[in-house]
Tab-separated table of C-alpha atoms and ligand atoms in Angstrom:
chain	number	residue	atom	x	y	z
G	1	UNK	CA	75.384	109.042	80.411
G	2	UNK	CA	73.709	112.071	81.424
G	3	UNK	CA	74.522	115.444	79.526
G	4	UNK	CA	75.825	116.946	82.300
G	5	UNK	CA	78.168	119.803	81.508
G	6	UNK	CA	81.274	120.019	83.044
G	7	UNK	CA	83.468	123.189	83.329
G	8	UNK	CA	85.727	122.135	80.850
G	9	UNK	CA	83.164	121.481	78.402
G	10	UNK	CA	81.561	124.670	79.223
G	11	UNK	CA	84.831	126.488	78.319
G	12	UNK	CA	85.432	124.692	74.986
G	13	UNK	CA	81.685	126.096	74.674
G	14	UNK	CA	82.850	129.659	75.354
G	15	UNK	CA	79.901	129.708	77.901
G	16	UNK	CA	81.494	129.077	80.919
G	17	UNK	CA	81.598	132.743	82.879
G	18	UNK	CA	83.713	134.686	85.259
G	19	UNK	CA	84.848	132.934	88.555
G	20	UNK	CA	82.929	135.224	90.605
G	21	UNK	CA	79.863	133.339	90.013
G	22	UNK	CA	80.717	129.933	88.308
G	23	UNK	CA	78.358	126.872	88.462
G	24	UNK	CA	79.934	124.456	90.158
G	25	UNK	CA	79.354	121.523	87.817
G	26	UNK	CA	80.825	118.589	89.691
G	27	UNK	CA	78.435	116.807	91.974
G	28	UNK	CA	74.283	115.728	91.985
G	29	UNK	CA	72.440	119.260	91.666
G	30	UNK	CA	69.745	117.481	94.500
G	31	UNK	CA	70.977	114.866	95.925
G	32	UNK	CA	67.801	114.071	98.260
G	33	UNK	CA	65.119	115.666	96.017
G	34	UNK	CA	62.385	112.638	95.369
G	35	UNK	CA	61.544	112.003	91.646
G	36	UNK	CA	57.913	111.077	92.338
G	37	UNK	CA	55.532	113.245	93.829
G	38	UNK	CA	52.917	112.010	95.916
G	39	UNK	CA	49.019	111.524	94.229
G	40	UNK	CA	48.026	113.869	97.291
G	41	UNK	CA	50.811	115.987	96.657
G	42	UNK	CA	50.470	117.393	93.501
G	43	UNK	CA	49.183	121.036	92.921
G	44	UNK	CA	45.497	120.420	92.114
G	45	UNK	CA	43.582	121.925	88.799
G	46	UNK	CA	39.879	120.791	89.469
G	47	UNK	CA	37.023	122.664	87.895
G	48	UNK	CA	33.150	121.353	89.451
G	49	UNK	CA	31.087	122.561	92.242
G	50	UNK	CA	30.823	120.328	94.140
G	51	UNK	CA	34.232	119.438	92.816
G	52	UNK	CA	34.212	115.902	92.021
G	53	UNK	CA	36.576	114.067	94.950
G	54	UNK	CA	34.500	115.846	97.366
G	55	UNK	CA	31.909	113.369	96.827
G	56	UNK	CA	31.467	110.425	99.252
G	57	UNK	CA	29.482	107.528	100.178
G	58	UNK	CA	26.409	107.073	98.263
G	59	UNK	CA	26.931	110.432	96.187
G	60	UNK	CA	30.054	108.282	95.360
G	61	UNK	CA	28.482	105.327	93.978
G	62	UNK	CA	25.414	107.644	92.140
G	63	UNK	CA	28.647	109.078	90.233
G	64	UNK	CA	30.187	105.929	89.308
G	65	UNK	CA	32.943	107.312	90.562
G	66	UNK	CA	34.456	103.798	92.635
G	67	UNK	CA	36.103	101.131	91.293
G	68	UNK	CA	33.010	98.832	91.665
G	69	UNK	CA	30.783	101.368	90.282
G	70	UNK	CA	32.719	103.000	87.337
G	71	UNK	CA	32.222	102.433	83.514
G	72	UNK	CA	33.431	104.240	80.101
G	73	UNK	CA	31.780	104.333	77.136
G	74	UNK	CA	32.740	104.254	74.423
G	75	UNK	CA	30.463	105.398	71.256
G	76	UNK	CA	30.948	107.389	67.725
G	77	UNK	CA	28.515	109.996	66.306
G	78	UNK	CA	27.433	111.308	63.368
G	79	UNK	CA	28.859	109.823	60.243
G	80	UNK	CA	31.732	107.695	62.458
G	81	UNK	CA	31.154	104.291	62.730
G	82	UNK	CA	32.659	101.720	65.459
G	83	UNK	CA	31.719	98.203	65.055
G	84	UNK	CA	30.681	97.458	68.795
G	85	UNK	CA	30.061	100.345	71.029
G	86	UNK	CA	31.529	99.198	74.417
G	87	UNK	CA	31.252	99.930	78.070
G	88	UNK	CA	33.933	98.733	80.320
G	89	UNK	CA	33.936	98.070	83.978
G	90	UNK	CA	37.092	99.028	86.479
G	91	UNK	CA	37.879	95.366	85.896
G	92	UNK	CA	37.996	94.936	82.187
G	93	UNK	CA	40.543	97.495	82.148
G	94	UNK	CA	42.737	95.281	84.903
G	95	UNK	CA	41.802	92.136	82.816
G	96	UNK	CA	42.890	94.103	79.962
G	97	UNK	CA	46.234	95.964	82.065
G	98	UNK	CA	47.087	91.882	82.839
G	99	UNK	CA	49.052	91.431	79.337
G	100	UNK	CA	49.037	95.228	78.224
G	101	UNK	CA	49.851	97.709	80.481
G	102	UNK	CA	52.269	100.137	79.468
G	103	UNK	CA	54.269	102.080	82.328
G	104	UNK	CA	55.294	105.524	81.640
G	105	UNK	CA	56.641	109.037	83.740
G	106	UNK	CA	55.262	112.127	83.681
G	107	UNK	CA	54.979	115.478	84.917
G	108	UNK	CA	51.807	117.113	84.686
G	109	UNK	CA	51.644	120.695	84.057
G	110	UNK	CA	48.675	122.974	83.428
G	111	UNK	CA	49.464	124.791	80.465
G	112	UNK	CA	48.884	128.700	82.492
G	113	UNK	CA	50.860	127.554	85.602
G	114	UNK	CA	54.385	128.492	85.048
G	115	UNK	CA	55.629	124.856	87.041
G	116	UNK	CA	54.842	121.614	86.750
G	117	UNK	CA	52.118	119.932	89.410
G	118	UNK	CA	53.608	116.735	90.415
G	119	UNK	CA	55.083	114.014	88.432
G	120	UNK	CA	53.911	110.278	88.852
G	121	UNK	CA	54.236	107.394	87.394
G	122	UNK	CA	51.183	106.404	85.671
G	123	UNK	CA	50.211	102.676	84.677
G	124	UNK	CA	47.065	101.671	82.104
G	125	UNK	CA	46.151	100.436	78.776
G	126	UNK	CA	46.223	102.003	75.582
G	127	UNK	CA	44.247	103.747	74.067
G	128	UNK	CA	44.035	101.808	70.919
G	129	UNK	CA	44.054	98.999	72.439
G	130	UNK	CA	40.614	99.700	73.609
G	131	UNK	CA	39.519	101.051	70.088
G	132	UNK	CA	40.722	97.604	68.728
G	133	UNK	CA	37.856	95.770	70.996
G	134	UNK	CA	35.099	98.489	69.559
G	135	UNK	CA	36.458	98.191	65.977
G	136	UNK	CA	36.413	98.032	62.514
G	137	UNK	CA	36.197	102.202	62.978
G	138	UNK	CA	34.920	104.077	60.076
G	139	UNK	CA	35.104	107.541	59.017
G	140	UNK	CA	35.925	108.971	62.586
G	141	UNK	CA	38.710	111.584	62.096
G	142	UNK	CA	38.647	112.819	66.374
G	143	UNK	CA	37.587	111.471	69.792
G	144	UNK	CA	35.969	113.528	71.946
G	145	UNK	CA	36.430	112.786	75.859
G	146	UNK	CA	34.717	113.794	79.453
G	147	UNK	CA	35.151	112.681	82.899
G	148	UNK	CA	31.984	112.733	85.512
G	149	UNK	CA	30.695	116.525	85.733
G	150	UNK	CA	27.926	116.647	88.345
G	151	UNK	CA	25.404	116.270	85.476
G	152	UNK	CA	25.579	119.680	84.913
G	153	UNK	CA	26.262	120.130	81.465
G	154	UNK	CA	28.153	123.749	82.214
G	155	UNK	CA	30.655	121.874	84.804
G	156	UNK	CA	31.960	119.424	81.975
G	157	UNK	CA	35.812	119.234	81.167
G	158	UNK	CA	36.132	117.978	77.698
G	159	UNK	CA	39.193	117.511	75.820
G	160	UNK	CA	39.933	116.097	72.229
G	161	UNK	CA	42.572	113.848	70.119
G	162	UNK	CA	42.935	113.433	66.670
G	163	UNK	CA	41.960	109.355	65.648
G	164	UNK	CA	45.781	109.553	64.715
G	165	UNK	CA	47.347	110.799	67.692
G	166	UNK	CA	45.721	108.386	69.404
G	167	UNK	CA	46.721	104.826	66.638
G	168	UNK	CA	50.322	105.723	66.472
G	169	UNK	CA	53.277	107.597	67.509
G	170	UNK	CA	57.274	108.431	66.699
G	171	UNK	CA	59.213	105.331	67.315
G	172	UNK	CA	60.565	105.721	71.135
G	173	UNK	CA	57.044	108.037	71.953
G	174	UNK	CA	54.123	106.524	73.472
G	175	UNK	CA	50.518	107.290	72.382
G	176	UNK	CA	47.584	108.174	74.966
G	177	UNK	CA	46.717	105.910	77.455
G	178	UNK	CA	43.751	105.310	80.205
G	179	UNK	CA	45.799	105.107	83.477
G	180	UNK	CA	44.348	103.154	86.919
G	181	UNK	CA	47.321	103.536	88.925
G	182	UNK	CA	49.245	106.085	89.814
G	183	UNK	CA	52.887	105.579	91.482
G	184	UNK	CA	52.386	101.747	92.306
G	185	UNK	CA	48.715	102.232	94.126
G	186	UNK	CA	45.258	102.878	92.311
G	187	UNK	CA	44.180	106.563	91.435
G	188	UNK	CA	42.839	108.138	94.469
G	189	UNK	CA	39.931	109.789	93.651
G	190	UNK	CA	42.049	113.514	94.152
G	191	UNK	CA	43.697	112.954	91.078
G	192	UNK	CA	40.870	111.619	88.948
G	193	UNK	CA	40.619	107.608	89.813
G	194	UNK	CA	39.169	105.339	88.934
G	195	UNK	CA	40.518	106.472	86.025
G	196	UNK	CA	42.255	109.342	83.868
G	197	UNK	CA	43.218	109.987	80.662
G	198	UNK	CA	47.069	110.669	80.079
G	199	UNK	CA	48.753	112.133	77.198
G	200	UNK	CA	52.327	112.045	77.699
G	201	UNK	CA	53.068	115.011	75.298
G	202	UNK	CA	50.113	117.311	76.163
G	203	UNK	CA	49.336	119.718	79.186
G	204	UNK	CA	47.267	118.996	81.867
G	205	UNK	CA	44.107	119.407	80.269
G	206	UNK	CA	44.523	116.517	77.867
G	207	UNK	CA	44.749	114.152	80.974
G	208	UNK	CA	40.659	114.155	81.893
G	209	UNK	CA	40.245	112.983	85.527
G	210	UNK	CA	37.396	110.529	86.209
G	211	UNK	CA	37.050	109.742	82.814
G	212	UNK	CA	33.951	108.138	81.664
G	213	UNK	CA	33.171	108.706	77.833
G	214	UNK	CA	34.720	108.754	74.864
G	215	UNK	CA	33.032	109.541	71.453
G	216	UNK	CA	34.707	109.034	67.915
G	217	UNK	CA	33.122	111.749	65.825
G	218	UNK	CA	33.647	112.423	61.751
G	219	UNK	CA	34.612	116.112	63.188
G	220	UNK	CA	37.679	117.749	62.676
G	221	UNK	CA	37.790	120.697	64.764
G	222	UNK	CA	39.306	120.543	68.630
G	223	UNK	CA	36.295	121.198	71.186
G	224	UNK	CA	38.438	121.272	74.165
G	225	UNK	CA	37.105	122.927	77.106
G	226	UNK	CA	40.440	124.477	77.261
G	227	UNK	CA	40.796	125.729	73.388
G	228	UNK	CA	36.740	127.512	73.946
G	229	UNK	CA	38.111	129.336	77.133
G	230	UNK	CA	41.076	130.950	74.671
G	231	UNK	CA	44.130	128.609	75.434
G	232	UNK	CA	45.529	126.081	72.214
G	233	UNK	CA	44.626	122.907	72.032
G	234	UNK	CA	47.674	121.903	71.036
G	235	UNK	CA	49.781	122.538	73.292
G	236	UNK	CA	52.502	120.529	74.129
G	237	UNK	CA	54.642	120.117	76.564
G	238	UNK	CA	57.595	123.489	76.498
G	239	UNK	CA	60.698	122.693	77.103
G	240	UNK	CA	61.187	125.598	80.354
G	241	UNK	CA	63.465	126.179	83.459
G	242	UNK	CA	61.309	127.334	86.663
G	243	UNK	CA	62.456	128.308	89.875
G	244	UNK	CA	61.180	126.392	93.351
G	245	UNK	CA	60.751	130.109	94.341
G	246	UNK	CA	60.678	133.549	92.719
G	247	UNK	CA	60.370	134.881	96.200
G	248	UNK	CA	63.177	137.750	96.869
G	249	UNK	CA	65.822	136.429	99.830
G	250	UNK	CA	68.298	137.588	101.346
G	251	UNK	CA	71.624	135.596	101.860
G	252	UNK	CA	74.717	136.526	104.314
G	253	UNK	CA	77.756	137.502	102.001
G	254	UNK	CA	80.371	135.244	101.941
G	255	UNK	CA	78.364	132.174	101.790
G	256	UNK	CA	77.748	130.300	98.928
G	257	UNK	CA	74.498	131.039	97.416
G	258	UNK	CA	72.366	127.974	96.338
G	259	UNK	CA	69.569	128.471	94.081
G	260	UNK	CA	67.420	125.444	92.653
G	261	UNK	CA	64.551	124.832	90.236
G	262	UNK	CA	63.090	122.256	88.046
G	263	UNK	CA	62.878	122.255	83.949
G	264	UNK	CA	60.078	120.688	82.104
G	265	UNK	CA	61.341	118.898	79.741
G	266	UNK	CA	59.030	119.304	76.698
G	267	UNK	CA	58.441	117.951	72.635
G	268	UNK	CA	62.097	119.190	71.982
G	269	UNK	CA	63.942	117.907	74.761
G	270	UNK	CA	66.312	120.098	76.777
G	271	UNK	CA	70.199	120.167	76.069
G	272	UNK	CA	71.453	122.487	78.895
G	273	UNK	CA	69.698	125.282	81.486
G	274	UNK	CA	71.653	128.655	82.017
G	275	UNK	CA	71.647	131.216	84.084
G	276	UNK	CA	72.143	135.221	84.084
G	277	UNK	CA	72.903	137.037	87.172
G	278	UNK	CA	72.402	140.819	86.955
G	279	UNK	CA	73.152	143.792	89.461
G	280	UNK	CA	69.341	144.825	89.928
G	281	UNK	CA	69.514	148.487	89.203
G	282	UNK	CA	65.778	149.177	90.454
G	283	UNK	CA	64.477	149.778	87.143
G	284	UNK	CA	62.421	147.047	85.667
G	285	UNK	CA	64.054	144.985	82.780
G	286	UNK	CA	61.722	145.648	79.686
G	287	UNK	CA	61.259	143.295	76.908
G	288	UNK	CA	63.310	145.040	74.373
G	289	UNK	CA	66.284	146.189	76.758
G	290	UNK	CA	69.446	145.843	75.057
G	291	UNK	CA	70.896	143.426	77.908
G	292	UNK	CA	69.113	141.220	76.981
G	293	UNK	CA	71.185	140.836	73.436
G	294	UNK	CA	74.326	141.530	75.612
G	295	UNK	CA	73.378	139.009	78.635
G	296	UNK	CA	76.201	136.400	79.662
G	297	UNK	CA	74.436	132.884	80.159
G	298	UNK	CA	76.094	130.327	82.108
G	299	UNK	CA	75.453	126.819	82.879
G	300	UNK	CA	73.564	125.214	86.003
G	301	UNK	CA	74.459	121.981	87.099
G	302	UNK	CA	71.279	119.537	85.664
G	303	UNK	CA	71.033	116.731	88.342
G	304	UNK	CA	72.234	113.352	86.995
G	305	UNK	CA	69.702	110.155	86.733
G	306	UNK	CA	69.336	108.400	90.480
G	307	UNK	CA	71.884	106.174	90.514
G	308	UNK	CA	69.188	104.141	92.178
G	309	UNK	CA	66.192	103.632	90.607
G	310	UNK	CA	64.569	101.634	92.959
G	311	UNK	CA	65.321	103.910	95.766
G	312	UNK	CA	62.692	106.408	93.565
G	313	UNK	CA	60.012	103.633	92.249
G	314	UNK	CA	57.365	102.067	94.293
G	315	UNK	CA	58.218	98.797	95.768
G	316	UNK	CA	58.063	96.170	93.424
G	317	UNK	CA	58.333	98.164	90.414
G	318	UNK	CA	61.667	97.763	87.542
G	319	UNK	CA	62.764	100.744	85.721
G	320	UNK	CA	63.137	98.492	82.990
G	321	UNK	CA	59.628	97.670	82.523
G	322	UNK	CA	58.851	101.900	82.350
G	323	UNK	CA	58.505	102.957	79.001
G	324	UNK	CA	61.774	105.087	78.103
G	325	UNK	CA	64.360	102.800	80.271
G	326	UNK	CA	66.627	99.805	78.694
G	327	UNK	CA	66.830	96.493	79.499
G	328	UNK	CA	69.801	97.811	82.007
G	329	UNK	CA	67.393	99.817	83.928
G	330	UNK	CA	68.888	103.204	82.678
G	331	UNK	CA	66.336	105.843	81.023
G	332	UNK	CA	67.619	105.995	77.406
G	333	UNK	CA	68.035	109.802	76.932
G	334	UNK	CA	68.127	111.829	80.106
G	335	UNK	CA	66.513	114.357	81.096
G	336	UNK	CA	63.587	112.066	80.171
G	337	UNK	CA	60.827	114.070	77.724
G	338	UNK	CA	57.694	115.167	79.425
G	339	UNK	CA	59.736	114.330	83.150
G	340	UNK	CA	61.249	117.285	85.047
G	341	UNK	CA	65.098	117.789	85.380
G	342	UNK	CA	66.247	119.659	88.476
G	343	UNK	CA	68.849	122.130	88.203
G	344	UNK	CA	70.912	124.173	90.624
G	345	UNK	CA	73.111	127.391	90.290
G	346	UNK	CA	75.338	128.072	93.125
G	347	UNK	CA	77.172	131.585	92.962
G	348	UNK	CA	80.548	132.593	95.089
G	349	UNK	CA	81.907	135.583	96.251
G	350	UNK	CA	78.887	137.833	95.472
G	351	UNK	CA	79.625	141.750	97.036
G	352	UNK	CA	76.636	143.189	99.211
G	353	UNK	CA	73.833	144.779	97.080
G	354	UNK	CA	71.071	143.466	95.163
G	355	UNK	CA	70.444	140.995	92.154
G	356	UNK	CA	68.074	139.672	89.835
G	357	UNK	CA	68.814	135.742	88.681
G	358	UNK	CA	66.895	134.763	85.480
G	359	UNK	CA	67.126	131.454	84.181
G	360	UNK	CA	66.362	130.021	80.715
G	361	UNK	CA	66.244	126.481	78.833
G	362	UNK	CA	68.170	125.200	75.955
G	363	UNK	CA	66.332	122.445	74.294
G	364	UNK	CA	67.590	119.823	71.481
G	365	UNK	CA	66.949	122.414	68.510
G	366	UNK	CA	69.339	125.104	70.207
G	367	UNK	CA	66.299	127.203	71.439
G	368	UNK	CA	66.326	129.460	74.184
G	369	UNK	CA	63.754	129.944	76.327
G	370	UNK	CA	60.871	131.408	75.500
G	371	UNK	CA	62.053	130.940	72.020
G	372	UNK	CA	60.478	129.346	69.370
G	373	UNK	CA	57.400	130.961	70.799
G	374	UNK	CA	56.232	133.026	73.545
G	375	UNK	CA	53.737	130.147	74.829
G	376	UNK	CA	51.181	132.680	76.758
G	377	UNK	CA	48.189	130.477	76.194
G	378	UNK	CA	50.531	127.673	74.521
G	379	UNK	CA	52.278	126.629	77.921
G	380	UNK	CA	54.247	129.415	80.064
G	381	UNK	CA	57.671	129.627	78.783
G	382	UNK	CA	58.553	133.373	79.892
G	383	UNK	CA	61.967	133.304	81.416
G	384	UNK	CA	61.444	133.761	85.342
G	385	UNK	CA	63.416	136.110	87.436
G	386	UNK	CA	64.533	136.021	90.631
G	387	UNK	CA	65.425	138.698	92.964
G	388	UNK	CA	67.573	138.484	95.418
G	389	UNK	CA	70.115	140.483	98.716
G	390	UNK	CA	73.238	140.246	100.024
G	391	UNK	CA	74.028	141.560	102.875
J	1	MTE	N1	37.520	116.038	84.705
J	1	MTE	C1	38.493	116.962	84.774
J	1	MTE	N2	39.729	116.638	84.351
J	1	MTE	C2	40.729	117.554	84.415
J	1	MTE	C3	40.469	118.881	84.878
J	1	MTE	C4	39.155	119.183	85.318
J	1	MTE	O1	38.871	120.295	85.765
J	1	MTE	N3	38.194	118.200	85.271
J	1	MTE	N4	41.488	119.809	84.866
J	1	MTE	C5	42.555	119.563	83.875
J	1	MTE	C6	43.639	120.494	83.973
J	1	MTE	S1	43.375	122.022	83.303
J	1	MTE	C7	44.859	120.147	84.495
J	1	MTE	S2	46.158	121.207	84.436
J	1	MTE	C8	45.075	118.816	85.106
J	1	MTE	C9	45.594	118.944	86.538
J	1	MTE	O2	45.858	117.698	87.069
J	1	MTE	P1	46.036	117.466	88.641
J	1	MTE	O3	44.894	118.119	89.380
J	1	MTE	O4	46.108	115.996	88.831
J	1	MTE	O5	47.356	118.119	89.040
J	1	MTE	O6	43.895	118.026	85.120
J	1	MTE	C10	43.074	118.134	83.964
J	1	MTE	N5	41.978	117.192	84.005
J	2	MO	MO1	45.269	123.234	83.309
């Protein structure tokens, strides 16, 4: 069952607030919002001039950038050893995908947008399991990764792994994976088809898009495009609530006021999302103002699992064969880990004036938003604000 918090509950948890602005816990936050976003849909983070799905035709092909056409290689340096260096075709990986493919859904989310991009459903082989066809390895301790970069060497996207993030992971977690289909159909070239990398606990930059080499390396040290332009390479998912807009409004008084959003849900999980409505005085809130110690938080309503699953997964598609569901079809924890959870906050009986809404996470080790860190290169985690009339 889905940790929704009802009002009673939220009394017992002395968080529940005055009935002038009460979340109305009782019914689906979004009842019509769509858990998969479409491949063209999501919010695109693309570095290369040209970038590279504006190629076509034969600059297409020259790429290797088409299913026919594509390979990955996969090599070691320096004092690493792999027994058989290997390139693949497009169609060793759906040989491959035939008794291995592993299902999984995620949101991506650059790590210095405050908002998630899109979240698919993503479908490939493991990782490993591809190491296991290059193997015995020896003395490799990272992998280094690209995707197609114009041959430029200044235009390449490079992330890392450690060997052992890649071999194994916490029972229930999933390690990285090369993913040919996104949401049911191949990759279109837009979000890095052929083929990408995905790593479901890591921020966008982990998941290279037209991924075409991999190198185990004896190194230790991350080389991530990412890390060398300041950010951390290890940055995994936060646990954060966003708004859809932090665009002032206005609303008519005496209407109910509906305000939504969506929560990644990061490494720690979120328990709850709250809310703080606040008479905006015009002066700013600073980081250090006292109401921030003496803020009331209340709970939004966190929208419950589809009751349908099919009515959200591409035709022909079980939720029990996605990694994270039961044999009943029912994701085992909800709000699933590295998926989004939407929320709502509705708020009665508001007088005229103005008002700033913040809202903030709660994740499975009690910690508010932006707590246990202030994520500014780490994944944004500030809490957002906003502002709002009524009139
Ligand atoms: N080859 C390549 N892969 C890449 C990037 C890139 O510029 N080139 N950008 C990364 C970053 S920083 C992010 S946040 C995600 C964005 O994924 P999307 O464009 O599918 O939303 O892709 C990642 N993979
Ligand atoms: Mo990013």
């Amino acid at each position: 069952m889905p940790p929704r918090i009802s009002r009673r509950d939220a009394l017992l948890a002395g968080i529940a607030g005055s009935l002038a602005s009460r979340a109305v816990a009782d019914e689906p936050a979004e009842p019509g919002r769509k858990f998969l976003t479409p491949a063209t849909k999501f919010e695109d983070v693309s570095r290369g001039n040209p970038v590279p799905h504006s190629l076509t035709g034969q600059a297409l092909v020259d790429a290797k950038l088409t299913p026919e056409t594509w390979q990955l290689e996969i090599v070691a340096e320096d004092k690493a050893k792999i027994a058989k260096p290997l390139t693949l075709s497009f169609a060793d990986l759906l040989a491959l995908g035939k008794t291995k493919a592993v299902r999984y859904l995620k949101a991506m989310q650059c790590n210095n947008i405050p908002q998630p991009l899109g979240q698919g459903l993503w479908e490939g082989v493991l990782l490993r399991d591809l190491l296991a066809l290059a193997g015995p390895i020896d003395e490799a301790r990272r992998l280094f990764y690209w995707g197609f970069h114009n041959n430029d060497p200044k235009q390449i996207f490079r992330s890392s792994l450690a060997l052992n993030q890649v071999l194994d992971a916490a029972p229930g977690d999933l390690p990285p994976f090369l993913a040919y289909k996104l949401n049911g159909e191949p990759i279109p070239l837009v979000r890095g088809g052929p083929v990408r990398m995905l790593v479901p606990w890591a921020h966008g930059f982990k998941s290279v898009k037209w991924l075409q080499k991999i190198v185990l390396t004896n190194k230790y040290d991350a080389n991530d495009t990412y890390a060398i332009a300041g950010n951390d390479p290890e940055s995994n998912h936060k646990t954060a609530a966003y708004f859809d807009s932090t665009k002032a409004e206005k609303f008519p008084a005496g209407k109910t006021i509906k305000i939504t959003g969506t929560a990644m849900v990061g490494l720690p999980g979120l328990e709850r999302v709250e809310y703080w409505l606040r008479a905006d005085t015009g002066a700013k809130l600073t980081a250090n103002d006292p109401a921030w110690k003496a803020a009331e938080w209340k709970p939004a309503t966190i929208a419950p699992p589809p009751k349908d699953w099919s009515a959200e997964l591409p035709a022909g598609y079980a939720a029990k064969d996605i990694w994270g569901f039961g044999p009943d079809g029912q994701p085992k924890e909800w709000p699933m880990r590295y998926s989004v959870a939407f929320w709502s906050v509705k708020l009665e009986g508001l007088k005229p004036g103005k008002y700033e809404l913040r809202v903030r996470s709660v994740d499975k080790n009690g910690f508010a938003q932006p707590e246990p860190r202030d994520g500014k290169r780490s994944g944004k985690n500030q809490v957002p604000v906003k502002p709002f009339a009524v009139e």
